[in-house]
mmCIF file of C-alpha atoms in Angstrom:
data_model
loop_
_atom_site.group_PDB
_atom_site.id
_atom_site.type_symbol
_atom_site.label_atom_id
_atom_site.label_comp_id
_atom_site.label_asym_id
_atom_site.label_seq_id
_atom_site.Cartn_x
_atom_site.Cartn_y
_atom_site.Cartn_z
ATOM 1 C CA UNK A 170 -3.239 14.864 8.750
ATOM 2 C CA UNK A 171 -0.322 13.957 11.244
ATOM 3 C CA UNK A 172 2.080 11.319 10.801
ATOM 4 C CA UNK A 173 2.760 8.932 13.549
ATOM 5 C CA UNK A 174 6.605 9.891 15.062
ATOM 6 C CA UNK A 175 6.832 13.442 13.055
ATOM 7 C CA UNK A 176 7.089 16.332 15.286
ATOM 8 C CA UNK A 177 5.274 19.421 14.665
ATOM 9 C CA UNK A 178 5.792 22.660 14.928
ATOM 10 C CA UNK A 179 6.604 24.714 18.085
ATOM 11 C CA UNK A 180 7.188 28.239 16.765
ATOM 12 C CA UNK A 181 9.236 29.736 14.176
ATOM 13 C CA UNK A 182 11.349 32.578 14.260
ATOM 14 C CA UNK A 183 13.138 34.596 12.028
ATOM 15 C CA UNK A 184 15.434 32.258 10.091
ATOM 16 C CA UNK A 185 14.410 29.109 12.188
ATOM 17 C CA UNK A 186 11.913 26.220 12.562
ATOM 18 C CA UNK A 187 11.699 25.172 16.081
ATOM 19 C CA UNK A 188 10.289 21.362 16.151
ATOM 20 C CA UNK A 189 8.759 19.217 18.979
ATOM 21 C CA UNK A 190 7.475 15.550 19.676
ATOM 22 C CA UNK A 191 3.464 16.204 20.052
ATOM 23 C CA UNK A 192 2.123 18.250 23.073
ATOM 24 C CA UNK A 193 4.298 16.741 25.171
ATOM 25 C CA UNK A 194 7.176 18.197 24.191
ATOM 26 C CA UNK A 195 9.612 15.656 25.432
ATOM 27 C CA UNK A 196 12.226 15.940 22.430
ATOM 28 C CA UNK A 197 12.485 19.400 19.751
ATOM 29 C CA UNK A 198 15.239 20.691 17.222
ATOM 30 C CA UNK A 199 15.495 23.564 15.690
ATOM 31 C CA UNK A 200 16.357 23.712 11.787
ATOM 32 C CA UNK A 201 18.031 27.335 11.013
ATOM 33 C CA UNK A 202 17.714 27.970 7.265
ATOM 34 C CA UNK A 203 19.505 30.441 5.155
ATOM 35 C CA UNK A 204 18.973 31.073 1.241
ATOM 36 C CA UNK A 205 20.569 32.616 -1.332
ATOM 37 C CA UNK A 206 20.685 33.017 -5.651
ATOM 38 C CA UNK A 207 22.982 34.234 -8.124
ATOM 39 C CA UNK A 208 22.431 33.967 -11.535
ATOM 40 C CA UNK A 209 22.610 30.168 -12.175
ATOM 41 C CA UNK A 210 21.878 28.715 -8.877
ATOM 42 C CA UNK A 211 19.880 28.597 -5.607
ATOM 43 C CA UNK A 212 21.577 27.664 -2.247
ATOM 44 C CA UNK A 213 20.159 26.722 1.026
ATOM 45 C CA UNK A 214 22.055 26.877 4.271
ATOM 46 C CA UNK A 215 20.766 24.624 7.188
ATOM 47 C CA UNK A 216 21.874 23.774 10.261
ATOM 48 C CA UNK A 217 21.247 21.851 13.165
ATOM 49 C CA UNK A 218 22.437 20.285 16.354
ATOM 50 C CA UNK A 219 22.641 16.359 16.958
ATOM 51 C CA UNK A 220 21.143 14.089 19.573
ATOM 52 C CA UNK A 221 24.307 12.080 19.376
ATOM 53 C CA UNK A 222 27.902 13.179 20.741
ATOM 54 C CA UNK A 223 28.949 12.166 17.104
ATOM 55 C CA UNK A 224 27.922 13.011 13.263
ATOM 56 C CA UNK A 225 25.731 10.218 12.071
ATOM 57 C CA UNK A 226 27.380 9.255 9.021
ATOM 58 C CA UNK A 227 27.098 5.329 9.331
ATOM 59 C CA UNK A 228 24.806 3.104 7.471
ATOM 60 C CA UNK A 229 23.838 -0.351 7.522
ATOM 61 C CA UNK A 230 26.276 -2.889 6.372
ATOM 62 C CA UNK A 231 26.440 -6.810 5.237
ATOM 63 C CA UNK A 232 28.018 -8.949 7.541
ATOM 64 C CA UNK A 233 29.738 -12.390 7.096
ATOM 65 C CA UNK A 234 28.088 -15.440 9.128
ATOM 66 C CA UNK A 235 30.883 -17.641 8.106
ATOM 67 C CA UNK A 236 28.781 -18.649 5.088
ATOM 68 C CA UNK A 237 26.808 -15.946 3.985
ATOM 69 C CA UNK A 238 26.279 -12.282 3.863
ATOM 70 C CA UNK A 239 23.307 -10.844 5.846
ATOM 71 C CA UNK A 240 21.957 -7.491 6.700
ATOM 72 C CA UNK A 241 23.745 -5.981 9.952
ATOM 73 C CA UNK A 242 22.013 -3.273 11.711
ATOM 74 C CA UNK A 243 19.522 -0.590 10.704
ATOM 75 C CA UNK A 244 17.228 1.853 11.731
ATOM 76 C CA UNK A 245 15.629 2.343 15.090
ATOM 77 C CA UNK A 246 12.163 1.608 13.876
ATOM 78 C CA UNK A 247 12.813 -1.608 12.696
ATOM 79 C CA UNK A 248 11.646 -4.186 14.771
ATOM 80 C CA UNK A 249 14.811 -6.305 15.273
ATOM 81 C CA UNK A 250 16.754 -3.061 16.751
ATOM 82 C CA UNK A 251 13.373 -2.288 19.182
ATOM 83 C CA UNK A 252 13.826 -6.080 20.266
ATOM 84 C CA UNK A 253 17.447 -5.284 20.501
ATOM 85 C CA UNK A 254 18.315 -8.283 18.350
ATOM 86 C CA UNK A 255 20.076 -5.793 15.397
ATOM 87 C CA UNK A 256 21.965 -2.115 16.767
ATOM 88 C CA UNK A 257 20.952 1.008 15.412
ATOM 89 C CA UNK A 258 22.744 2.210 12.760
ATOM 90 C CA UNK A 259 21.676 4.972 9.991
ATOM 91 C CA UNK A 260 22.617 8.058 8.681
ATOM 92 C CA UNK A 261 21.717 11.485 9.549
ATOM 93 C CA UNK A 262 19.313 13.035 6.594
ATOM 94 C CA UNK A 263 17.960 16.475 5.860
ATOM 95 C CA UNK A 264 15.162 16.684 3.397
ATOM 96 C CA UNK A 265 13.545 19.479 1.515
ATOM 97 C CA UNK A 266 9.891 19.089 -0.211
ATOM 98 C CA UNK A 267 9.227 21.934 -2.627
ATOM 99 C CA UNK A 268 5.861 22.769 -4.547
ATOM 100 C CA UNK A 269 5.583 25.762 -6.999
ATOM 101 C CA UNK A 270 1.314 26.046 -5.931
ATOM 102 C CA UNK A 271 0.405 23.161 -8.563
ATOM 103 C CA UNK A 272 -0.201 21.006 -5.386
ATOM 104 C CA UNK A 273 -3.505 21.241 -3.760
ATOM 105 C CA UNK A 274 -3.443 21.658 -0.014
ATOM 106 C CA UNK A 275 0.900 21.225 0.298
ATOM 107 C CA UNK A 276 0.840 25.499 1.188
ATOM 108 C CA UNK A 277 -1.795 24.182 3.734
ATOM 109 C CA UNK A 278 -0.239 20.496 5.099
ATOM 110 C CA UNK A 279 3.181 20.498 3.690
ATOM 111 C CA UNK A 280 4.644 16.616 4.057
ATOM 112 C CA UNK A 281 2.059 15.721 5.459
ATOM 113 C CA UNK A 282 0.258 15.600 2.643
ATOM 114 C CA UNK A 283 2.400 13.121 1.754
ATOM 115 C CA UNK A 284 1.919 10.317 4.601
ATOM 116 C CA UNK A 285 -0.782 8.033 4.732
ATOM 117 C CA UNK A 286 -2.126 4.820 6.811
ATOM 118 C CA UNK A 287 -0.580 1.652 5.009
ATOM 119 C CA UNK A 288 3.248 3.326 4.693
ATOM 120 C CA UNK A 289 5.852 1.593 6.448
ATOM 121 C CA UNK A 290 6.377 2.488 10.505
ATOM 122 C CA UNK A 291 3.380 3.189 10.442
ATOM 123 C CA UNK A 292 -0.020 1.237 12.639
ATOM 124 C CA UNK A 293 -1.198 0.516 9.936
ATOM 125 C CA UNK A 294 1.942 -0.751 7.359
ATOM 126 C CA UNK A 295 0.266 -2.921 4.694
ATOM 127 C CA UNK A 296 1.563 -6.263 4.005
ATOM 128 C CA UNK A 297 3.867 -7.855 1.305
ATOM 129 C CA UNK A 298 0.483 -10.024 0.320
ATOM 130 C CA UNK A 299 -2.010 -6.558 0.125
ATOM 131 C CA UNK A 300 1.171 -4.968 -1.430
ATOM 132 C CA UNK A 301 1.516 -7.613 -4.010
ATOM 133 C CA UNK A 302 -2.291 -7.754 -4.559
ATOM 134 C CA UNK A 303 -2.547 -3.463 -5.259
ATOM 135 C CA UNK A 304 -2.820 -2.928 -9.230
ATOM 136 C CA UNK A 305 -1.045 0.657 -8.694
ATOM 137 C CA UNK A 306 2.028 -0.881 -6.491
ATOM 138 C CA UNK A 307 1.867 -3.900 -8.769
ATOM 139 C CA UNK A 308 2.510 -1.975 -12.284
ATOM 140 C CA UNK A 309 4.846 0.630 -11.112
ATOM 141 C CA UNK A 310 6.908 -2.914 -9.280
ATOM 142 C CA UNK A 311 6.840 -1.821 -5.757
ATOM 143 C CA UNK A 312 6.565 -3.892 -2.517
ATOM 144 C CA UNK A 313 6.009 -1.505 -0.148
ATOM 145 C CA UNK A 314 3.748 1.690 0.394
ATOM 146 C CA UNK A 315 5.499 4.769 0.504
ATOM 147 C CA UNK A 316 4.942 8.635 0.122
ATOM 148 C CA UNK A 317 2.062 9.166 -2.274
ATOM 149 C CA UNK A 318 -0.356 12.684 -3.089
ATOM 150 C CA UNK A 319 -4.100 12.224 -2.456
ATOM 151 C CA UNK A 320 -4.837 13.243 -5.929
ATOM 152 C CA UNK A 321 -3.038 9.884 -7.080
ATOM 153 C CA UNK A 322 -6.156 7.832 -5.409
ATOM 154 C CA UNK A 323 -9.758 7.669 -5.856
ATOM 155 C CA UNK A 324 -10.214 7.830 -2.210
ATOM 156 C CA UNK A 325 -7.362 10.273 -0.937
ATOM 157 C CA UNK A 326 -7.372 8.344 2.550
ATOM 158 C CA UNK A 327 -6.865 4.690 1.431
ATOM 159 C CA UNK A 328 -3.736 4.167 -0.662
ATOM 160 C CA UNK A 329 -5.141 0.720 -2.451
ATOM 161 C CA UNK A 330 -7.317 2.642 -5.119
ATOM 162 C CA UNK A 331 -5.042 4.024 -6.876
ATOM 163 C CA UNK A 332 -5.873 5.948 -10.097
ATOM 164 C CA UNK A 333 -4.691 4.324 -14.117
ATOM 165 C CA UNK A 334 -1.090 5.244 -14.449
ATOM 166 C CA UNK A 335 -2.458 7.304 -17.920
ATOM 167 C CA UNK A 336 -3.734 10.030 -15.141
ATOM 168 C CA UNK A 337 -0.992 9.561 -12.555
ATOM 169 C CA UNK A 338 1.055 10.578 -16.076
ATOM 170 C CA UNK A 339 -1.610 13.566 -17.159
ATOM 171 C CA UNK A 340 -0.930 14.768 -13.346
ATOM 172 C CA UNK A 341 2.337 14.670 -13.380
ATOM 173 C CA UNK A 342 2.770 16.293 -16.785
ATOM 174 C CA UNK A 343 0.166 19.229 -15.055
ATOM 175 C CA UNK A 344 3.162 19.861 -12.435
ATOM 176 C CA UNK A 345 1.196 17.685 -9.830
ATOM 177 C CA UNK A 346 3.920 16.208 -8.018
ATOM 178 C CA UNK A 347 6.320 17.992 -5.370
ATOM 179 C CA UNK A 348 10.068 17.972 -5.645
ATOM 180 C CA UNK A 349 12.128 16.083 -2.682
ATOM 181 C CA UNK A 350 15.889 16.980 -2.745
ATOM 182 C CA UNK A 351 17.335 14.427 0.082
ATOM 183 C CA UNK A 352 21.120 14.899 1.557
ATOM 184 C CA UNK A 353 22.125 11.997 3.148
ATOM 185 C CA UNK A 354 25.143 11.969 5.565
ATOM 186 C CA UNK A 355 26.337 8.358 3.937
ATOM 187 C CA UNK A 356 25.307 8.296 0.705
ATOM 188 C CA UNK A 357 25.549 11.656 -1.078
ATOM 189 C CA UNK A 358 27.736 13.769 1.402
ATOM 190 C CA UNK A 359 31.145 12.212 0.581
ATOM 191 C CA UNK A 360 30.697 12.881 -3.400
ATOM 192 C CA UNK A 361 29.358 16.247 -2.797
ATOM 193 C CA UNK A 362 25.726 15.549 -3.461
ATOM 194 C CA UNK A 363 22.231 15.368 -2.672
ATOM 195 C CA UNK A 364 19.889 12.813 -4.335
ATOM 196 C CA UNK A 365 16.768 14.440 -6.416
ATOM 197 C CA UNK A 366 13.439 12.825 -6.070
ATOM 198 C CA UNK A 367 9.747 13.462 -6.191
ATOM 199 C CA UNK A 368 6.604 12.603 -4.767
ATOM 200 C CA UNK A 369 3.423 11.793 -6.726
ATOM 201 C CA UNK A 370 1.871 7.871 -6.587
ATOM 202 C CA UNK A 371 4.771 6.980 -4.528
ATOM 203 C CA UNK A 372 8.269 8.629 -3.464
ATOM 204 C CA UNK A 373 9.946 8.339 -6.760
ATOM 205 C CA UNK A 374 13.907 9.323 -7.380
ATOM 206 C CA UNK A 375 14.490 11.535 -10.185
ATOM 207 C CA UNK A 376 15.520 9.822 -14.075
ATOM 208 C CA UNK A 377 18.811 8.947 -14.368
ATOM 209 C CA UNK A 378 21.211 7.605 -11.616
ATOM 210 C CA UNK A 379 21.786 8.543 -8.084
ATOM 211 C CA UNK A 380 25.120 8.937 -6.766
ATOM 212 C CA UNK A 381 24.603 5.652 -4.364
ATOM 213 C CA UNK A 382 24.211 2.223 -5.345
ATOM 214 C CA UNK A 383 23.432 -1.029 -3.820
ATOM 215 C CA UNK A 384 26.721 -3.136 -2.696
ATOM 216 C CA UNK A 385 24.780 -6.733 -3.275
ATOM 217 C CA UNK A 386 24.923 -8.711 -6.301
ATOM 218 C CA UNK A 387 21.539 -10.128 -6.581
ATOM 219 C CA UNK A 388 22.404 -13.240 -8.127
ATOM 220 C CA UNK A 389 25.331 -14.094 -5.874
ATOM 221 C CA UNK A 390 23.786 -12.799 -2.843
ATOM 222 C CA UNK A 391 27.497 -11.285 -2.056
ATOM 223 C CA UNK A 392 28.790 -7.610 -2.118
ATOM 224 C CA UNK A 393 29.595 -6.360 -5.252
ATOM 225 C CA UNK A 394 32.839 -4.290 -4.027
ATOM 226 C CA UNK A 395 34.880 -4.438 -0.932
ATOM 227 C CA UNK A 396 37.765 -1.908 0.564
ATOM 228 C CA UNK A 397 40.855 -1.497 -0.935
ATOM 229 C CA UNK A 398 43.888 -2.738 1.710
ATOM 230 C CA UNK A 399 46.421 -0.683 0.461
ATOM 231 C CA UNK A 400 44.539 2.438 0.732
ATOM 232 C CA UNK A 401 41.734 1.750 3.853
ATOM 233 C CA UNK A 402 44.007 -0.174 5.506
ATOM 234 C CA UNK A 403 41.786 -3.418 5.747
ATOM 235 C CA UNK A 404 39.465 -5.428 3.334
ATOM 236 C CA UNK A 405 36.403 -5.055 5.919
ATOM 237 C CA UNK A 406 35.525 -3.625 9.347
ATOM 238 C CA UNK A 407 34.316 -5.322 12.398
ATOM 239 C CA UNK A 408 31.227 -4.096 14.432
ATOM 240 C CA UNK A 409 33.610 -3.127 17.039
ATOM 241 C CA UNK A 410 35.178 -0.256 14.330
ATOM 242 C CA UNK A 411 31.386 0.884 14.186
ATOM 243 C CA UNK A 412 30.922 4.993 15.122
ATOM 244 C CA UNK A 413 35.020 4.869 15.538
ATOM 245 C CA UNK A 414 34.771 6.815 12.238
ATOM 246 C CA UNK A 415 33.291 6.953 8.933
ATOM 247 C CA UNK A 416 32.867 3.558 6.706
ATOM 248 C CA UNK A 417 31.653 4.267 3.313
ATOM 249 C CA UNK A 418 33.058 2.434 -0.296
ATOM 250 C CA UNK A 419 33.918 5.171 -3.172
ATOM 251 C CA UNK A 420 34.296 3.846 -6.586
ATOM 252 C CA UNK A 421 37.516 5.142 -8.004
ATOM 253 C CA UNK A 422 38.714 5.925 -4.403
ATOM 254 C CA UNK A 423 39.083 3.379 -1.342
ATOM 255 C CA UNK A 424 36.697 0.500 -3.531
ATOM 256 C CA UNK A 425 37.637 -2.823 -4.278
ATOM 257 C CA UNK A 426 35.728 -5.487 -6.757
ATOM 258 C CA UNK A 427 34.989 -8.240 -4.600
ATOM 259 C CA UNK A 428 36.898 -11.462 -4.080
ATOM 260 C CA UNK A 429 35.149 -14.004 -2.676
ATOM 261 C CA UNK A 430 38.522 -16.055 -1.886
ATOM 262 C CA UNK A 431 39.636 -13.516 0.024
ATOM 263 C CA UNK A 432 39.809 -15.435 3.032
ATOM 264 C CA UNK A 433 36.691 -14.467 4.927
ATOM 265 C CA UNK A 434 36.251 -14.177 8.151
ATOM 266 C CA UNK A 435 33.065 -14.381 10.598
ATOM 267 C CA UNK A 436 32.283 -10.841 11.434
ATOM 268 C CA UNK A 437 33.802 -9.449 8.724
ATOM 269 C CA UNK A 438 31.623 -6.289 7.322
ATOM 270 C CA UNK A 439 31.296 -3.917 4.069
ATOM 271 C CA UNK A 440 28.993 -1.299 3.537
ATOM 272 C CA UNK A 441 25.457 -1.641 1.866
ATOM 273 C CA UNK A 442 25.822 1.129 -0.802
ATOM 274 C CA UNK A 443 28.628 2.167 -2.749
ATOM 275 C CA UNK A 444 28.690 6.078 -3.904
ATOM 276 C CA UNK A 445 30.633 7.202 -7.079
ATOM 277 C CA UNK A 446 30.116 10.915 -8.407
ATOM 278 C CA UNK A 447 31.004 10.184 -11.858
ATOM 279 C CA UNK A 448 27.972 7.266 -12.206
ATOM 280 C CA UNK A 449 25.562 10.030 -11.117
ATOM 281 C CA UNK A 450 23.933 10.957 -13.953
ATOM 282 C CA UNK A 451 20.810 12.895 -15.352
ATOM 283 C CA UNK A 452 18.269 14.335 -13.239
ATOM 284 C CA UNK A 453 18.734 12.542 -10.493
ATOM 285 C CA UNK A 454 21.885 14.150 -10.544
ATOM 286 C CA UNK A 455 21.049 17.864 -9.955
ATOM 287 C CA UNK A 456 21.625 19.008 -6.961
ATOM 288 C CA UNK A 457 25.384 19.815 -5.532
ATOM 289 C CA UNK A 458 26.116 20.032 -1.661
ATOM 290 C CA UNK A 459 28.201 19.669 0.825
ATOM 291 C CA UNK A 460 27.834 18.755 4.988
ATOM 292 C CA UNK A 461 30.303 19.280 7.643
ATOM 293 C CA UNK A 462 30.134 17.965 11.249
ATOM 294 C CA UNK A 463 31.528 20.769 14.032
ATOM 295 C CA UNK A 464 30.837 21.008 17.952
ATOM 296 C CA UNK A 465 27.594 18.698 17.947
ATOM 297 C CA UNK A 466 26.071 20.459 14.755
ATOM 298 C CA UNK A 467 25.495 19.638 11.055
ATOM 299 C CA UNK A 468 26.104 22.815 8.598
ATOM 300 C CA UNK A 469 24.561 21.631 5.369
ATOM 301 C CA UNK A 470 24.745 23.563 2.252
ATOM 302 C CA UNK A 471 22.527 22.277 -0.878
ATOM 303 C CA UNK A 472 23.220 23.883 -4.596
ATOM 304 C CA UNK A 473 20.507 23.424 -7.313
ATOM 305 C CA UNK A 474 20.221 24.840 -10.251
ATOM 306 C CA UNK A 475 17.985 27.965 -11.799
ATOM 307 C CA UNK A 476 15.223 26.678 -14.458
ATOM 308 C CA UNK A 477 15.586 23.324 -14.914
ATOM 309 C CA UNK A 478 13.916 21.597 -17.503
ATOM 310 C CA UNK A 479 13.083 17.884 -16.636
ATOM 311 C CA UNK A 480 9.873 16.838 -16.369
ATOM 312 C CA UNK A 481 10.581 15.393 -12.807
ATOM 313 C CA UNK A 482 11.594 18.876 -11.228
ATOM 314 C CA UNK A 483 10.344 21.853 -10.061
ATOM 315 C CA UNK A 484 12.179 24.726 -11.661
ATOM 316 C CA UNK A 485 13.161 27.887 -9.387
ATOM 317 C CA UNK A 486 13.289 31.304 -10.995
ATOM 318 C CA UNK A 487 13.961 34.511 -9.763
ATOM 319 C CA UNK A 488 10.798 36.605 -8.780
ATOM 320 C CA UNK A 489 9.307 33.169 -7.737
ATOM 321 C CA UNK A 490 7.714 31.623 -4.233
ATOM 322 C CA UNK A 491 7.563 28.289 -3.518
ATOM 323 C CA UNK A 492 6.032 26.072 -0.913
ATOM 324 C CA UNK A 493 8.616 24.422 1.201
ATOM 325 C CA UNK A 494 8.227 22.049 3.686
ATOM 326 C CA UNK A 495 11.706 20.430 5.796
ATOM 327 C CA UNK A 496 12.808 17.322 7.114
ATOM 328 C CA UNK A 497 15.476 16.396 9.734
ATOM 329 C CA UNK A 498 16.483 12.840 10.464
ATOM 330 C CA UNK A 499 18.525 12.518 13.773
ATOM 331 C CA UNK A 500 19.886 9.800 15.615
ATOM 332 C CA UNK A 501 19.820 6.378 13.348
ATOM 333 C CA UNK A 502 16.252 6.961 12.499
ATOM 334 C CA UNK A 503 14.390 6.569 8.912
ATOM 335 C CA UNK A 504 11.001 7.124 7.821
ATOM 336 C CA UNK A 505 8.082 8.639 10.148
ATOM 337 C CA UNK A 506 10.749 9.119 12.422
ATOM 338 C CA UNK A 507 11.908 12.609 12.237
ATOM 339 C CA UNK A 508 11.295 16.606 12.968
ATOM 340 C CA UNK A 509 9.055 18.021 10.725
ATOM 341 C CA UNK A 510 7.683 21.980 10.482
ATOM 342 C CA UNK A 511 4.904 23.009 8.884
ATOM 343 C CA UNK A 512 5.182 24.221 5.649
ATOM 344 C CA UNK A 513 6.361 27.513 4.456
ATOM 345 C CA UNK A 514 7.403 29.960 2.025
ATOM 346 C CA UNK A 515 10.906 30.136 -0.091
ATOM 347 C CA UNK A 516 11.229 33.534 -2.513
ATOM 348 C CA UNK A 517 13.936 33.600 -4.861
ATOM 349 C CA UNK A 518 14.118 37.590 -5.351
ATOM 350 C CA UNK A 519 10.388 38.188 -3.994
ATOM 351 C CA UNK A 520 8.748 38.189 -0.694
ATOM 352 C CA UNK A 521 8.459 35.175 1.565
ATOM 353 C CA UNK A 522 8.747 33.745 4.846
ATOM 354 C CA UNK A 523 12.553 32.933 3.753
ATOM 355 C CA UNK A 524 13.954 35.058 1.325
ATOM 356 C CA UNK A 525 16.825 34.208 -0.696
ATOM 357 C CA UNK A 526 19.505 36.727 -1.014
ATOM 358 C CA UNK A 527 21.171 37.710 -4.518
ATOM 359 C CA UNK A 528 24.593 37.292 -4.514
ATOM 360 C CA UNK A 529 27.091 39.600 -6.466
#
C-alpha cells in the first residue's frame, strides 16, 4: 500500500532511518532518532538536514487586494503554486504515528495504512460534491478525505463506505486508532509544543484545543488579530519580507486585535494562524517540545507524558513496545509529500529497534 509522493525506505541503521523517492532514488533524508524516559515522561530526539539553505518556519498568510483578504501562498502540491500562479510557502513538520499492537497490519505497513485513493494530492482526490454526498464525511462535518484505518470501512480500499459512527466509537473505545503527535515549525514550535492527534475514520486532533488557531473571522472574512507596531515593528509584512525571517502572531506576545481602519494597504500581509500556549488546553495539549534550526539541520526534541489517560491517546509505560512509524516534511510541502520509513519498534525500558534510555 504506497502512497503517491512518500518515499520509502532505503536502509536503516543503528539510530537512523535513511529515506528515498521510489527506485529511483533521485531525492533521500535521513531521520536520526534518539529516545529516552524518566519517571514521568518519554522524549524523542530527531534530527535532520534541510533541502533549503534556511529553516522552514513560514506559513501561508492572508493578503490585502485593496478590498479584501485572500489566501497568499501555500504548499507545493497545490495547484496554483505548480502553475506558478501562488509561491510556495509552508512549514517544515515532523510527525510521529504510534500504535501499542491494537492496530491490525500498522507493525506490518506503518502510515501507510493510513493513506488511501480519494485523499487529497492524491490521483484520485474525491470531490467537494462525492465529499458532500459520503454519509461518514457528512456526519462527522468534513469536506475533504483525509487519513482514515481500513477497519473504519466496509471495503478497506474505498473510503465512501464507511462504517455507523456507533462502531467507529466501539473501535475506538477497543484502542483501534493510532496516535499522531505532529511538531510543526510555525504553529507549535514557538510556544513549545507539538499538536496531539489521532487517526481512526479520518485524521482527527486530540479533545480540547490546539495551541494554533485560525487568524480569519468567518463572518467578516478579515483576520482576527494583526502585529503589534510597537513591539514587531510593523502592523503587517510584505511578500518581499517573506523567508527574511520568521512571521508568526503570539497572543499575549507580538498580537494585535484587528483594526480594520488601520489604513490598509495593497500587499499588506498577516499570518493564517495565531498560536497562544495558554489557550492550549486538554488533550490536545499533551505533548511539550522544542525545535532549533543550526548549520542546515532541524534538532527536534518532543516530551510526552507516561500513562495518560484520555481516551484519544496511546499511553506509554515502562516495560512497553510500541509500533512507530515517522514522518518528515521538507521544503514547503504538505500532505503525500514527504519522507516516510517503514515502521518500527519504540521500547520504553524493553527491547526494540529504538530503545529508550532511563534517565537518572
Amino acid at each position: 500500500m504506497r502512497c503517491p509522493h512518500r518515499r520509502p525506505l532505503d536502509r536503516s541503521r543503528s539510530g537512523d532511518h535513511r529515506l528515498v523517492e521510489g527506485s529511483r532514488r533521485r531525492d533521500h533524508a535521513v531521520l536520526t532518532v534518539q529516545a529516552a524516559y524518566d519517571t514521568r515522561n518519554a522524549y524523542l530526539r530527531l534530527q535532520w538536514k534541510t533541502k533549503g539553505a534556511w529553516p522552514g518556519v513560514e506559513y501561508p498568510y492572508y493578503r490585502f487586494d485593496g478590498k479584501e483578504w485572500k489566501a497568499y501562498g501555500g504548499p507545493r502540491l497545490k495547484q496554483e503554486v505548480r502553475d506558478g500562479k501562488q509561491p510556495a510557502i509552508y512549514e517544515d513538520r515532523v510527525s510521529i504515528m504510534l500504535d501499542d499492537g491494537k492496530v491490525p497490519l500498522f507493525a506490518e505497513q506503518g502510515c501507510w495504512l493510513t493513506c488511501h485513493d480519494g485523499e487529497r494530492d492524491t490521483r484520485g482526490q474525491a470531490s467537494s460534491e462525492e465529499v458532500a454526498a459520503n454519509p461518514l464525511l457528512a456526519a462527522i462535518k468534513k469536506t475533504d478525505v483525509r487519513k482514515y484505518l481500513p477497519a473504519t470501512r466496509t471495503d478497506p480500499s474505498d473510503w465512501k463506505t464507511g462504517k455507523p459512527l456507533a462502531e467507529i466509537e466501539r473501535l475506538k473505545a477497543a484502542g483501534g486508532f493510532v496516535d499522531l503527535i505532529q511538531w510543526r515549525a510555525h504553529r507549535s514550535n514557538p510556544v513549545g509544543m507539538a499538536d496531539d492527534g489521532y487517526v481512526l475514520e479520518y485524521r482527527n486532533f486530540d479533545a480540547g484545543k490546539n495551541p494554533f488557531a485560525s487568524n480569519l473571522d468567518k463572518e467578516t472574512k478579515q483576520p482576527k488579530f494583526m502585529f503589534d507596531a510597537a513591539k514587531a515593528g510593523a502592523k503587517a509584512v510584505t511578500a518581499e519580507q517573506v523567508f527574511k525571517k520568521e512571521h508568526l502572531l503570539v497572543q499575549g506576545g507580538n498580537a494585535a486585535p484587528f483594526d480594520a481602519g488601520a489604513g490598509w494597504k495593497e500587499g499588506d500581509m498577516l499570518p493564517q494562524y495565531v498560536l497562544s500556549a495558554a489557550q492550549a488546553s486538554g488533550s490536545a495539549a499533551d505533548n511539550k517540545a522544542s525545535g532549533s534550526w543550526q548549520d542546515g539541520v532541524w534538532t527536534v526534541v518532543i516530551i510526552r507524558p507516561l500513562g495518560l489517560a484520555s481516551s484519544d491517546d496511546k499511553a506509554l509505560a515502562e516495560g512497553g513496545v510500541y509500533n512507530v512509524g515517522f514522518a518528515v516534511h521538507d521544503d514547503n510541502v504538505t500532505s503525500r509529500a514527504h519522507y516516510v520509513p517503514l515502521p518500527t519498534t519504540r521500547g520504553i525500558g524493553a527491547k526494540a529497534k529504538i530503545e529508550a534510555v532511563k534517565l537518572p
